[in-house]
Coordinates of C-alpha atoms in Angstrom, one line a residue:
M56 CA -9.1 -1.3 -43.1
A57 CA -12.2 -0.1 -41.0
Y58 CA -13.9 -3.7 -40.5
W59 CA -10.1 -5.2 -39.7
S60 CA -9.6 -2.3 -37.1
G61 CA -13.2 -3.3 -35.8
R62 CA -12.3 -6.8 -35.2
I63 CA -9.0 -5.8 -33.2
L64 CA -11.2 -3.6 -31.0
L65 CA -13.6 -6.6 -30.8
Y66 CA -11.0 -8.8 -29.4
W67 CA -9.5 -6.7 -26.7
L68 CA -13.2 -6.0 -25.7
L69 CA -13.7 -9.8 -25.2
F70 CA -10.1 -9.8 -23.6
F71 CA -11.5 -7.5 -20.9
A72 CA -14.7 -8.8 -20.6
F73 CA -13.0 -12.1 -19.7
F74 CA -10.6 -11.0 -17.3
R75 CA -13.3 -8.9 -15.5
L76 CA -15.6 -12.1 -15.1
W77 CA -12.2 -13.5 -13.7
F78 CA -11.5 -10.6 -11.0
V79 CA -15.4 -10.9 -9.9
A80 CA -15.9 -14.5 -9.8
W81 CA -12.0 -14.4 -7.8
M82 CA -13.6 -11.5 -5.6
H83 CA -16.9 -13.2 -5.2
K84 CA -16.8 -12.5 -1.2
E85 CA -16.5 -8.6 -1.9
A86 CA -19.4 -8.7 -3.9
R87 CA -21.6 -9.9 -0.3
G88 CA -23.7 -11.8 -2.5
E89 CA -24.7 -8.9 -5.3
W90 CA -22.8 -10.0 -8.3
P91 CA -22.0 -6.8 -10.2
W92 CA -23.0 -7.7 -13.6
E93 CA -24.0 -4.4 -14.5
A94 CA -20.3 -3.6 -14.3
F95 CA -19.9 -4.6 -17.7
W96 CA -22.2 -2.4 -19.1
H97 CA -20.5 0.6 -17.2
A98 CA -17.2 -0.5 -18.3
L99 CA -17.9 0.2 -21.8
P100 CA -16.4 3.7 -21.8
L101 CA -12.9 2.6 -20.6
D102 CA -12.7 -0.5 -22.1
L103 CA -13.3 1.0 -25.9
S104 CA -10.9 3.9 -25.0
A105 CA -8.1 1.1 -24.1
A106 CA -9.1 -1.1 -27.1
A107 CA -8.4 1.8 -29.3
Y108 CA -5.0 2.7 -27.7
L109 CA -4.2 -0.9 -28.7
T110 CA -5.7 -0.9 -31.9
L111 CA -4.3 2.4 -32.9
P112 CA -0.6 0.9 -33.8
A113 CA -1.9 -1.8 -35.9
V114 CA -3.6 0.8 -38.2
L115 CA -0.2 3.1 -38.3
L116 CA 1.6 -0.3 -39.2
T117 CA -0.9 -1.2 -41.9
C118 CA -0.8 2.5 -43.1
A119 CA 3.0 2.7 -43.3
G120 CA 3.2 -0.7 -44.9
S121 CA 1.3 0.1 -47.6
I122 CA 2.6 3.4 -48.8
R123 CA 5.9 1.9 -48.9
G124 CA 5.0 -1.3 -51.0
K125 CA 5.0 -4.6 -51.3
K126 CA 7.9 -4.8 -49.2
G127 CA 7.3 -2.8 -47.1
Y128 CA 4.1 -4.0 -46.0
Y129 CA 5.6 -7.5 -44.8
R130 CA 8.2 -5.9 -43.2
A131 CA 5.1 -4.1 -41.1
E132 CA 3.2 -7.2 -41.1
R133 CA 6.4 -8.8 -39.7
A134 CA 6.4 -5.8 -36.7
F135 CA 2.7 -6.3 -36.0
R136 CA 3.1 -9.8 -35.3
V137 CA 6.2 -9.1 -32.8
L138 CA 4.1 -5.8 -31.5
Y139 CA 1.2 -7.6 -30.6
F140 CA 2.4 -10.9 -29.3
L141 CA 4.3 -8.7 -26.6
L142 CA 1.1 -6.4 -26.3
I143 CA -0.8 -9.8 -25.3
V144 CA 1.8 -11.2 -23.0
L145 CA 1.9 -8.1 -21.2
A146 CA -1.6 -7.5 -20.7
L147 CA -2.1 -10.8 -19.4
I148 CA 0.4 -10.3 -16.8
V149 CA -0.9 -6.7 -16.1
Y150 CA -4.6 -7.8 -15.9
G151 CA -3.9 -11.2 -14.2
A152 CA -1.7 -9.5 -11.7
N153 CA -4.8 -7.2 -11.1
V154 CA -6.7 -10.1 -9.6
F155 CA -4.1 -10.9 -7.1
L156 CA -3.0 -7.9 -5.9
Y157 CA -6.6 -6.7 -5.6
E158 CA -7.3 -9.6 -3.3
E159 CA -4.1 -8.1 -0.8
W160 CA -4.1 -4.3 -1.4
Q161 CA -8.1 -4.1 -2.0
T162 CA -7.0 -1.0 -4.7
P163 CA -6.8 -1.8 -9.0
I164 CA -3.2 -2.1 -10.1
N165 CA -1.4 1.0 -9.8
S166 CA 2.1 3.0 -10.1
R167 CA 3.3 1.6 -6.7
A168 CA 2.9 -2.1 -8.4
Y169 CA 5.1 -0.8 -11.1
A170 CA 7.8 0.1 -8.3
H171 CA 8.0 -3.5 -6.8
F172 CA 8.3 -5.0 -10.3
R173 CA 11.2 -3.0 -10.9
I174 CA 13.0 -5.2 -8.1
P175 CA 12.2 -8.7 -9.7
G176 CA 14.4 -10.5 -7.2
A177 CA 12.8 -9.6 -4.0
M178 CA 9.0 -10.3 -5.6
L179 CA 10.0 -13.5 -6.7
S180 CA 11.3 -14.4 -3.4
S181 CA 8.0 -13.6 -2.0
M182 CA 6.0 -15.7 -3.6
S183 CA 6.3 -19.7 -3.2
T184 CA 7.3 -21.9 -5.3
A185 CA 3.9 -23.5 -6.2
F186 CA 2.6 -20.1 -6.8
K187 CA 5.3 -19.0 -9.4
V188 CA 5.4 -22.7 -11.0
G189 CA 1.3 -22.2 -10.9
A190 CA 1.9 -18.5 -12.6
G191 CA 3.9 -19.4 -14.9
A192 CA 1.9 -22.4 -16.2
L193 CA -1.2 -20.2 -16.5
L194 CA 0.8 -17.5 -18.6
F195 CA 1.6 -19.9 -20.8
I196 CA -1.7 -21.8 -21.1
L197 CA -3.1 -18.1 -21.6
T198 CA -1.2 -16.9 -24.0
W199 CA -1.5 -19.7 -26.6
M200 CA -5.3 -19.4 -25.9
W201 CA -5.3 -15.7 -26.4
W202 CA -2.5 -15.4 -29.1
R203 CA -4.3 -18.4 -31.2
L204 CA -8.0 -16.1 -31.0
F205 CA -5.9 -13.2 -32.0
R206 CA -4.3 -15.3 -35.3
Q207 CA -7.9 -16.8 -35.7
L208 CA -9.9 -13.2 -35.7
V209 CA -7.9 -10.4 -37.0
G210 CA -4.6 -12.4 -38.0
R211 CA -5.9 -14.0 -41.2
M212 CA -6.9 -10.5 -42.5
I213 CA -3.6 -9.0 -43.0
L214 CA -1.6 -12.5 -44.0
A215 CA -2.1 -10.7 -47.9
P216 CA -1.0 -7.2 -48.5
P217 CA -4.0 -5.1 -48.5
Q218 CA -4.9 -2.5 -51.5
R219 CA -3.6 1.0 -51.1
P220 CA -6.2 3.1 -49.1
T221 CA -8.3 4.8 -51.8
S222 CA -7.9 8.4 -50.2
I223 CA -5.9 9.4 -47.4
G224 CA -9.4 10.7 -45.9
G225 CA -10.4 7.3 -45.4
A226 CA -7.3 6.4 -43.0
L227 CA -7.5 10.0 -41.5
L228 CA -11.2 9.6 -40.7
L229 CA -10.2 6.2 -38.8
C230 CA -7.4 7.4 -36.9
A231 CA -9.9 10.4 -36.0
G232 CA -12.7 8.1 -34.7
L233 CA -10.0 6.0 -32.8
F234 CA -8.7 9.2 -31.1
L235 CA -12.1 9.5 -30.8
L236 CA -12.1 6.7 -28.5
M237 CA -9.3 6.5 -26.7
R238 CA -10.2 10.3 -25.9
G239 CA -13.6 9.5 -24.6
G240 CA -15.9 11.8 -26.8
F241 CA -16.2 15.3 -27.6
G242 CA -16.9 16.2 -23.7
R243 CA -14.4 19.3 -22.7
L244 CA -12.7 16.7 -19.9
P245 CA -11.1 13.5 -21.7
I246 CA -12.2 10.3 -20.3
N247 CA -10.9 9.0 -17.0
E248 CA -12.0 6.6 -14.3
S249 CA -14.6 8.6 -13.1
S250 CA -16.6 8.2 -16.3
V251 CA -17.2 4.2 -15.4
C252 CA -17.8 4.4 -11.4
Y253 CA -21.6 4.3 -10.9
S254 CA -22.1 3.1 -7.7
S255 CA -21.1 3.8 -4.1
D256 CA -19.7 0.6 -3.5
G257 CA -16.0 0.7 -3.9
F258 CA -15.8 -2.9 -5.3
K259 CA -18.5 -2.4 -7.9
N260 CA -16.8 0.8 -9.2
D261 CA -13.2 -1.0 -9.4
A262 CA -14.6 -4.1 -11.4
A263 CA -16.1 -1.6 -14.0
I264 CA -12.4 0.0 -14.0
N265 CA -10.3 -1.0 -16.9
A266 CA -7.0 -2.4 -14.8
G267 CA -4.7 -1.7 -17.8
W268 CA -6.1 1.8 -18.3
Y269 CA -6.0 2.2 -14.9
F270 CA -2.2 1.2 -14.1
V271 CA -1.1 3.2 -17.3
H272 CA -2.5 6.3 -16.4
S273 CA -1.8 6.0 -12.6
L274 CA 1.8 5.4 -14.1
I275 CA 1.6 9.0 -16.2
E276 CA -0.1 10.9 -13.1
T277 CA 2.6 9.8 -10.5
N278 CA 5.4 10.9 -12.7
R279 CA 4.2 14.4 -12.9
A280 CA 5.2 17.0 -10.4
V281 CA 1.6 18.2 -10.2
N282 CA -0.7 18.2 -7.0
R283 CA -3.8 16.2 -8.1
Y284 CA -5.7 16.5 -4.5
V285 CA -6.2 20.3 -4.7
A286 CA -9.2 20.9 -2.9
G287 CA -9.5 24.7 -2.3
D288 CA -7.0 27.7 -2.0
A289 CA -3.9 27.3 -1.0
E290 CA -3.7 29.7 1.7
A291 CA -6.8 29.0 2.8
A292 CA -5.6 24.5 3.2
R293 CA -2.3 26.0 4.8
Q294 CA -4.5 27.9 7.1
A295 CA -6.5 25.1 8.2
V296 CA -3.5 22.5 8.5
A297 CA -2.1 25.1 10.9
D298 CA -4.9 24.7 13.5
L299 CA -4.7 21.0 13.3
L300 CA -1.4 20.7 13.6
P301 CA 0.3 24.0 15.7
E302 CA 3.7 24.8 15.3
A303 CA 5.9 23.0 18.5
P304 CA 7.6 25.6 20.8
R305 CA 11.0 25.5 21.1
Q306 CA 11.2 24.5 24.2
E307 CA 8.7 22.3 26.2
A308 CA 8.6 20.6 29.0
P309 CA 7.7 16.6 29.2
V310 CA 4.5 15.5 30.0
G311 CA 5.7 13.3 32.9
W312 CA 5.0 9.5 31.8
L313 CA 8.2 8.4 32.1
D314 CA 10.0 8.2 35.4
G315 CA 11.9 11.3 36.1
S316 CA 15.3 9.6 36.9
I317 CA 15.5 7.2 33.9
Q318 CA 14.5 10.4 31.5
R319 CA 17.6 12.5 32.7
R320 CA 19.8 9.5 32.0
R321 CA 18.0 8.6 28.9
P322 CA 16.4 5.3 28.5
N323 CA 16.9 2.6 25.9
V324 CA 14.1 2.5 23.3
V325 CA 13.2 -0.6 21.7
L326 CA 10.5 -0.2 18.7
I327 CA 8.6 -2.9 17.5
L328 CA 7.0 -3.0 14.5
L329 CA 4.1 -5.6 14.1
E330 CA 3.4 -6.8 10.7
S331 CA -0.2 -6.6 10.1
M332 CA -1.2 -6.7 13.6
T333 CA -4.7 -4.9 13.5
A334 CA -6.8 -3.7 16.1
Q335 CA -9.2 -6.3 15.4
V336 CA -7.5 -8.8 16.9
I337 CA -6.9 -7.2 20.1
A338 CA -9.2 -7.2 23.2
E339 CA -8.9 -4.5 24.7
L340 CA -9.5 -2.2 21.0
G341 CA -12.9 -4.0 20.8
G342 CA -11.0 -7.0 18.4
A343 CA -11.5 -10.4 19.3
P344 CA -10.5 -11.9 22.2
G345 CA -8.5 -14.0 23.4
V346 CA -6.2 -14.3 20.7
C347 CA -3.6 -12.1 21.8
P348 CA -3.3 -12.5 25.6
N349 CA 0.3 -11.4 26.1
F350 CA -0.4 -8.3 24.6
S351 CA -3.4 -7.2 26.5
R352 CA -1.0 -8.3 29.7
L353 CA 1.4 -5.7 28.6
A354 CA -1.6 -3.4 27.8
Q355 CA -2.0 -3.5 31.8
E356 CA 0.9 -2.3 32.6
G357 CA 1.6 0.6 29.8
I358 CA 0.0 3.2 28.2
L359 CA -2.7 1.8 25.5
F360 CA -3.5 4.3 22.9
E361 CA -7.2 3.4 22.2
H362 CA -7.8 5.3 18.9
C363 CA -4.7 4.5 16.7
Y364 CA -4.9 4.7 12.8
G365 CA -2.0 3.8 10.3
S366 CA -2.2 6.2 7.1
G367 CA -1.5 3.6 4.8
Y368 CA -1.7 0.2 4.1
R369 CA 2.1 -1.4 3.2
T370 CA 5.0 -2.3 5.5
D371 CA 7.3 0.4 3.1
Q372 CA 4.7 3.3 4.4
G373 CA 4.3 2.5 7.8
L374 CA 8.3 2.4 8.3
V375 CA 8.0 6.2 6.6
S376 CA 5.4 7.2 9.4
V377 CA 6.9 5.5 12.2
L378 CA 10.3 6.5 11.7
S379 CA 9.9 10.0 10.1
G380 CA 7.0 10.9 11.2
F381 CA 5.5 11.5 7.2
P382 CA 2.0 10.2 6.4
A383 CA 1.2 8.0 3.7
L384 CA 0.4 9.1 0.3
P385 CA -2.3 8.5 -1.7
D386 CA -0.1 7.1 -4.9
H387 CA 3.8 7.2 -4.0
S388 CA 5.9 5.3 -1.1
V389 CA 8.6 8.0 -0.5
V390 CA 11.1 5.0 0.0
F391 CA 11.6 4.4 -3.7
L392 CA 12.1 8.1 -4.4
P393 CA 15.8 8.6 -2.8
S394 CA 15.9 12.3 -3.6
K395 CA 13.0 13.2 -1.3
A396 CA 13.2 9.9 1.0
Q397 CA 16.7 11.5 2.4
K398 CA 15.5 14.9 3.5
L399 CA 13.1 13.6 5.6
P400 CA 14.2 13.4 9.4
T401 CA 13.9 10.0 11.2
L402 CA 13.8 9.1 15.0
T403 CA 16.9 7.5 14.2
R404 CA 18.9 10.6 13.5
S405 CA 17.3 12.4 16.5
L406 CA 18.6 9.7 18.7
R407 CA 22.0 9.4 17.7
Q408 CA 22.6 13.3 18.0
V409 CA 22.2 12.4 21.8
G410 CA 24.3 9.3 21.8
Y411 CA 22.1 6.8 21.0
S412 CA 23.6 3.8 19.6
T413 CA 21.0 1.9 16.4
A414 CA 20.5 -1.2 15.1
F415 CA 17.4 -2.3 12.6
L416 CA 16.3 -5.9 13.0
Y417 CA 14.3 -7.6 10.3
G418 CA 13.6 -11.3 9.2
G419 CA 12.7 -10.4 5.6
E420 CA 14.4 -9.5 2.4
L421 CA 15.2 -5.9 2.7
A422 CA 15.7 -5.0 -0.9
F423 CA 11.8 -5.4 -1.0
A424 CA 10.3 -1.5 -1.5
N425 CA 14.0 -0.6 -1.4
M426 CA 13.9 -0.5 2.5
G427 CA 17.5 -1.3 2.7
W428 CA 18.9 1.7 1.2
W429 CA 16.5 3.6 2.9
L430 CA 17.8 2.4 6.8
R431 CA 20.8 2.8 6.2
H432 CA 20.2 6.5 4.8
Q433 CA 18.8 7.4 8.0
G434 CA 21.1 6.6 10.2
F435 CA 20.8 2.8 11.7
E436 CA 24.3 1.8 12.5
H437 CA 23.6 -1.9 12.2
V438 CA 20.7 -2.9 10.0
L439 CA 20.3 -7.5 9.8
S440 CA 18.0 -8.8 7.5
V441 CA 16.8 -12.4 6.3
R442 CA 20.7 -12.8 4.8
D443 CA 22.3 -12.5 8.6
F444 CA 20.5 -15.6 9.7
E445 CA 21.2 -19.3 9.1
A446 CA 19.5 -21.3 6.6
E447 CA 17.5 -23.3 9.3
D448 CA 15.8 -20.1 10.8
V449 CA 14.1 -19.1 7.2
T450 CA 10.8 -21.1 8.0
Q451 CA 8.1 -18.5 6.1
L452 CA 7.9 -17.9 2.7
W453 CA 9.0 -14.2 3.8
G454 CA 11.9 -15.5 5.6
V455 CA 12.7 -15.9 9.3
D456 CA 9.4 -15.8 12.1
D457 CA 9.1 -13.8 14.4
G458 CA 9.7 -16.3 17.6
R459 CA 13.5 -17.0 15.9
L460 CA 13.8 -13.2 15.1
F461 CA 12.8 -12.4 18.8
K462 CA 15.9 -15.2 20.1
R463 CA 18.5 -13.3 17.8
G464 CA 17.0 -9.7 18.5
L465 CA 17.8 -10.8 22.5
E466 CA 21.2 -11.0 21.3
E467 CA 21.7 -8.1 19.3
L468 CA 20.3 -5.7 21.9
G469 CA 22.5 -7.5 24.7
R470 CA 25.6 -6.2 22.5
L471 CA 24.6 -2.6 22.0
P472 CA 26.0 0.1 24.0
E473 CA 23.5 2.3 25.9
P474 CA 21.7 4.1 25.7
F475 CA 20.7 2.2 22.2
F476 CA 17.6 2.9 19.7
A477 CA 16.7 -0.5 18.1
A478 CA 13.5 -1.6 15.6
L479 CA 12.6 -5.1 15.2
L480 CA 10.2 -5.4 12.5
T481 CA 8.4 -8.6 12.5
L482 CA 6.7 -10.7 9.6
S483 CA 4.6 -14.0 10.3
L484 CA 1.2 -12.2 10.2
H485 CA 1.5 -11.7 6.6
A486 CA -0.1 -13.9 3.4
P487 CA 0.1 -16.8 2.9
Y488 CA 0.2 -16.9 6.9
D489 CA 2.5 -20.0 6.7
V490 CA 4.0 -19.8 10.4
P491 CA 5.5 -23.2 11.3
G492 CA 4.0 -26.0 13.3
Q493 CA 0.7 -24.8 11.6
Q494 CA -1.4 -27.2 9.7
Y495 CA -4.2 -26.0 8.2
R496 CA -6.9 -28.5 7.2
P497 CA -8.5 -28.2 3.8
G498 CA -10.8 -25.6 2.9
S499 CA -9.3 -23.3 5.6
T500 CA -10.5 -19.8 5.6
D501 CA -8.3 -16.5 5.4
R502 CA -9.9 -15.6 8.5
E503 CA -8.7 -18.6 10.1
K504 CA -5.5 -18.7 9.0
F505 CA -5.3 -14.6 9.8
L506 CA -6.0 -15.5 13.8
R507 CA -4.0 -18.7 14.1
C508 CA -0.7 -16.4 12.9
A509 CA -2.0 -13.5 15.3
A510 CA -1.8 -15.7 18.2
F511 CA 1.5 -17.3 16.5
A512 CA 2.9 -13.7 16.8
D513 CA 1.8 -12.9 20.2
A514 CA 3.1 -15.9 21.8
A515 CA 6.7 -15.0 20.0
L516 CA 6.1 -11.4 21.8
G517 CA 5.1 -13.1 25.1
Y518 CA 8.5 -14.9 24.7
F519 CA 10.6 -12.1 23.9
F520 CA 9.3 -9.8 27.5
E521 CA 9.7 -12.8 29.5
E522 CA 13.5 -13.1 28.4
A523 CA 14.1 -9.8 27.7
A524 CA 13.1 -9.0 31.6
R525 CA 16.1 -11.2 32.5
Q526 CA 18.5 -9.0 30.5
P527 CA 20.6 -6.4 32.6
W528 CA 19.5 -3.7 30.2
Y529 CA 15.8 -4.2 30.6
A530 CA 15.4 -2.0 33.9
N531 CA 16.3 1.1 31.9
T532 CA 14.4 0.3 28.5
L533 CA 11.1 1.7 27.0
F534 CA 9.0 -0.6 24.6
I535 CA 6.9 0.8 21.9
L536 CA 4.9 -1.7 20.2
V537 CA 3.3 -0.6 17.5
A538 CA 1.9 -2.2 13.6
D539 CA 3.3 -1.3 10.3
H540 CA -0.6 -1.1 9.1
G541 CA -3.9 -2.8 9.8
H542 CA -5.4 -5.2 8.1
P543 CA -9.4 -6.2 6.2
L544 CA -9.0 -9.5 8.0
P545 CA -10.4 -10.9 10.2
G546 CA -13.3 -9.4 9.9
R547 CA -13.0 -8.7 6.0
V548 CA -13.4 -4.9 6.7
S549 CA -13.0 -2.7 3.5
M550 CA -9.6 -0.7 3.5
K551 CA -11.8 2.8 3.3
W552 CA -13.6 2.0 6.7
P553 CA -11.7 2.9 10.1
R554 CA -12.0 -0.6 11.3
S555 CA -9.4 -1.9 8.8
R556 CA -6.9 1.3 10.1
H557 CA -6.9 1.0 13.3
V558 CA -3.9 -0.8 15.1
P559 CA -2.2 -0.6 18.3
L560 CA 0.1 1.2 19.8
L561 CA 1.5 0.8 23.1
F562 CA 4.1 1.8 25.9
F563 CA 6.0 -0.5 28.3
G564 CA 8.8 -0.7 30.5
P565 CA 9.7 0.0 34.0
P566 CA 11.1 3.7 32.6
I567 CA 7.1 4.5 32.6
A568 CA 6.2 6.1 35.3
P569 CA 3.7 4.2 38.1
P570 CA 1.1 6.6 37.6
W571 CA 0.8 6.5 34.1
R572 CA 0.9 2.1 34.2
G573 CA -1.9 0.7 33.0
R574 CA -3.7 4.0 31.9
C575 CA -5.6 4.2 28.1
V576 CA -5.2 7.4 26.2
N577 CA -8.4 8.3 24.6
V578 CA -7.1 10.6 21.9
T579 CA -7.7 9.8 18.7
G580 CA -4.5 9.8 16.3
N581 CA -2.0 8.2 13.8
H582 CA 1.2 6.2 14.2
H583 CA 3.4 9.0 12.8
D584 CA 2.6 10.9 15.6
L585 CA 4.9 8.4 17.6
P586 CA 8.4 10.6 16.8
A587 CA 6.3 14.0 18.8
T588 CA 4.9 12.3 21.3
L589 CA 8.3 10.2 22.2
L590 CA 11.2 13.1 21.8
R591 CA 8.9 15.7 23.5
E592 CA 9.1 13.1 26.7
L593 CA 13.0 12.8 25.6
G594 CA 13.6 16.7 26.3
L595 CA 14.1 16.5 22.8
D596 CA 13.7 19.3 19.4
R597 CA 10.5 17.8 17.5
R598 CA 9.9 20.7 15.1
S599 CA 11.4 19.1 12.4
F600 CA 8.5 16.3 12.4
R601 CA 5.8 19.0 11.0
W602 CA 3.3 16.0 10.5
S603 CA 3.8 14.4 13.5
R604 CA 2.2 16.0 16.9
D605 CA 2.5 14.9 20.6
L606 CA -0.5 12.6 21.3
F607 CA -0.5 13.9 25.4
S608 CA -1.3 17.0 23.8
S609 CA -3.9 16.8 21.3
V610 CA -7.1 16.9 23.3
G611 CA -9.5 19.0 21.2
R612 CA -8.2 18.3 17.8
S613 CA -8.5 14.5 17.7
F614 CA -8.5 13.3 14.5
A615 CA -7.0 10.8 12.3
Y616 CA -6.1 10.4 8.5
Y617 CA -5.4 7.6 6.4
S618 CA -5.7 6.9 2.2
N619 CA -4.8 4.7 -0.6
E620 CA -4.8 5.5 -4.2
S621 CA -8.7 5.0 -3.8
G622 CA -9.5 8.1 -1.5
L623 CA -8.9 9.6 1.6
G624 CA -10.2 8.7 4.8
W625 CA -10.4 10.9 8.2
V626 CA -11.4 9.8 11.5
T627 CA -12.4 12.3 14.5
P628 CA -13.9 11.3 18.1
A629 CA -17.6 12.6 16.5
G630 CA -17.3 10.8 13.0
N631 CA -15.5 9.5 10.3
G632 CA -15.9 9.5 6.5
F633 CA -14.0 8.5 3.5
F634 CA -13.8 10.5 -0.1
D635 CA -13.2 8.6 -2.6
F636 CA -11.3 10.3 -5.4
K637 CA -13.0 8.4 -8.6
T638 CA -16.5 9.1 -7.2
R639 CA -15.9 12.9 -5.7
R640 CA -18.2 11.3 -3.0
W641 CA -18.2 11.4 0.7
S642 CA -19.4 8.1 2.6
H643 CA -19.1 7.1 6.3
A644 CA -19.0 3.8 8.2
S645 CA -21.1 4.6 10.7
Y646 CA -23.2 7.8 12.4
P647 CA -23.0 10.4 12.5
P648 CA -21.1 11.6 9.7
L649 CA -18.3 13.9 9.5
A650 CA -19.4 17.7 9.7
E651 CA -18.5 20.0 6.8
Q652 CA -16.0 21.8 8.5
E653 CA -14.0 18.4 9.1
R654 CA -14.4 17.2 4.9
L655 CA -13.0 20.6 4.6
Q656 CA -9.8 20.1 6.9
A657 CA -9.6 16.8 5.7
R658 CA -9.1 17.7 2.2
A659 CA -7.0 20.5 2.8
Y660 CA -4.8 18.2 5.1
L661 CA -3.6 16.1 2.0
Q662 CA -3.3 19.2 -0.3
V663 CA -1.1 20.2 2.0
L664 CA 1.0 17.1 2.5
Y665 CA 1.3 16.4 -1.1
D666 CA 2.3 20.1 -1.7
D667 CA 5.3 19.1 0.7
F668 CA 6.2 15.8 -0.5
L669 CA 6.3 17.4 -4.2
G670 CA 9.0 20.3 -2.1
L671 CA 10.9 17.6 -0.6

């Protein structure tokens, strides 16, 4: 039986090597010409652990079948075939999805992906027909190939009932050996992702990680009500965060960036959430010139925040950050946890309490990422999605393009009683970058597609403001433009570096006080600081938005936080750093690196943030 079990182990090691090769080849651009072949060797500890987990059921079934005799063995053998066929199909889905998800998320497949898999209708609707057909065909071919290899390498060994084990001790030793591989040896601590991390290059480490092991481990860890980001004493951490985020006073005077007469009668507020609108395409923020001329024109007449960062990298994270002032977590999307999400404060509820009517407009499917439930429970009276548009308006894979969204938005805004708070979420700047009227030549790069889609989104924005200026409600309306999250493109910047998280934040409109128009605010902050910044100027209580701060009063404690499953990022005017959860090491994108005190503050921030999340 030991020889047969060894063949099962070998099968899974070949399986992992195949998908690692596919992963490295598919993501060769991330390797920057230096293919991480050494990752195949460093990956062995986790690969052996995963293979042992997948081998143990076969050993247990064989032992159980043998003990019950010939009849019991045949039943166990049938169960074995069904079980391993299903395991192979499931493994193909997980390891295959990891390749495609990494290209978008730049992290191995994790519990966040499972949250999306639970809504298969929305997930499938986001895929093109060609992709679904191609993925289905590929899954069929790979299933046939790997099942055939399994039958040849392993299956023939159990066609005839094996002899009863000569001793119970032999079977126990085999199981003990598998448990040892699963655990990773005799060390005090069991194996984890850090066991295969060997480089300061995150992509090389991700290539070495076993995607299936990481996925299951992520599911287990994120379902535990435990703070895995504790860095030190709880009281010291809370004091560090209190220094960074001092409690807002009960009453405070506005800064004065809104015109006083308009402020007293409460302006309308229109929040425009721009999908993936990274600072890399905004000239005023150091991005490519000429891509977004309409945004540049607005910036000349509004208030532009030069150093704003998105704390997450998904739209559902951006919604919670901008509307609830709650930073993104490394391993959870709050919208998937209704019992916690409904306890967060929101701009919507704060404004409704003082008489604002509210609406949310999106050209996509709100079932995706559970957004529809969350938005309705946050106080939006009117919520429109792709289902509220005509069929001919659905011009992109994800739904309604930005031009048609803004056209419908103008109609809806005209129907709302003043003062109103309305949020519009765009989608054109999202893979697969299929905006209408754009014909890409064969071989067009993702960079080229991204830039052309950014230009399309900016043109739609220009149309919206040109038409909005003719509306009677325009003179009393404050517009806030902010990205839901950053993006690696067009510069293919790693998601662990600040440049990929740098996003535009712009206040614009007639209610802006004339002395403030055309100003640039040189404070480092996050887009989850928006609620406190707005509510203070409107004379409303902002104390419930604990993690949001007024950007106009943050001089002296300028910082920005961001995270993903891989690590924690921290930006200050003096430097930046990224703490990798797997290697437990800091790295930096530019000099000077973070000072030790700032590193301690960054980790204390995440520790206390996660404690607050668990306490919701």
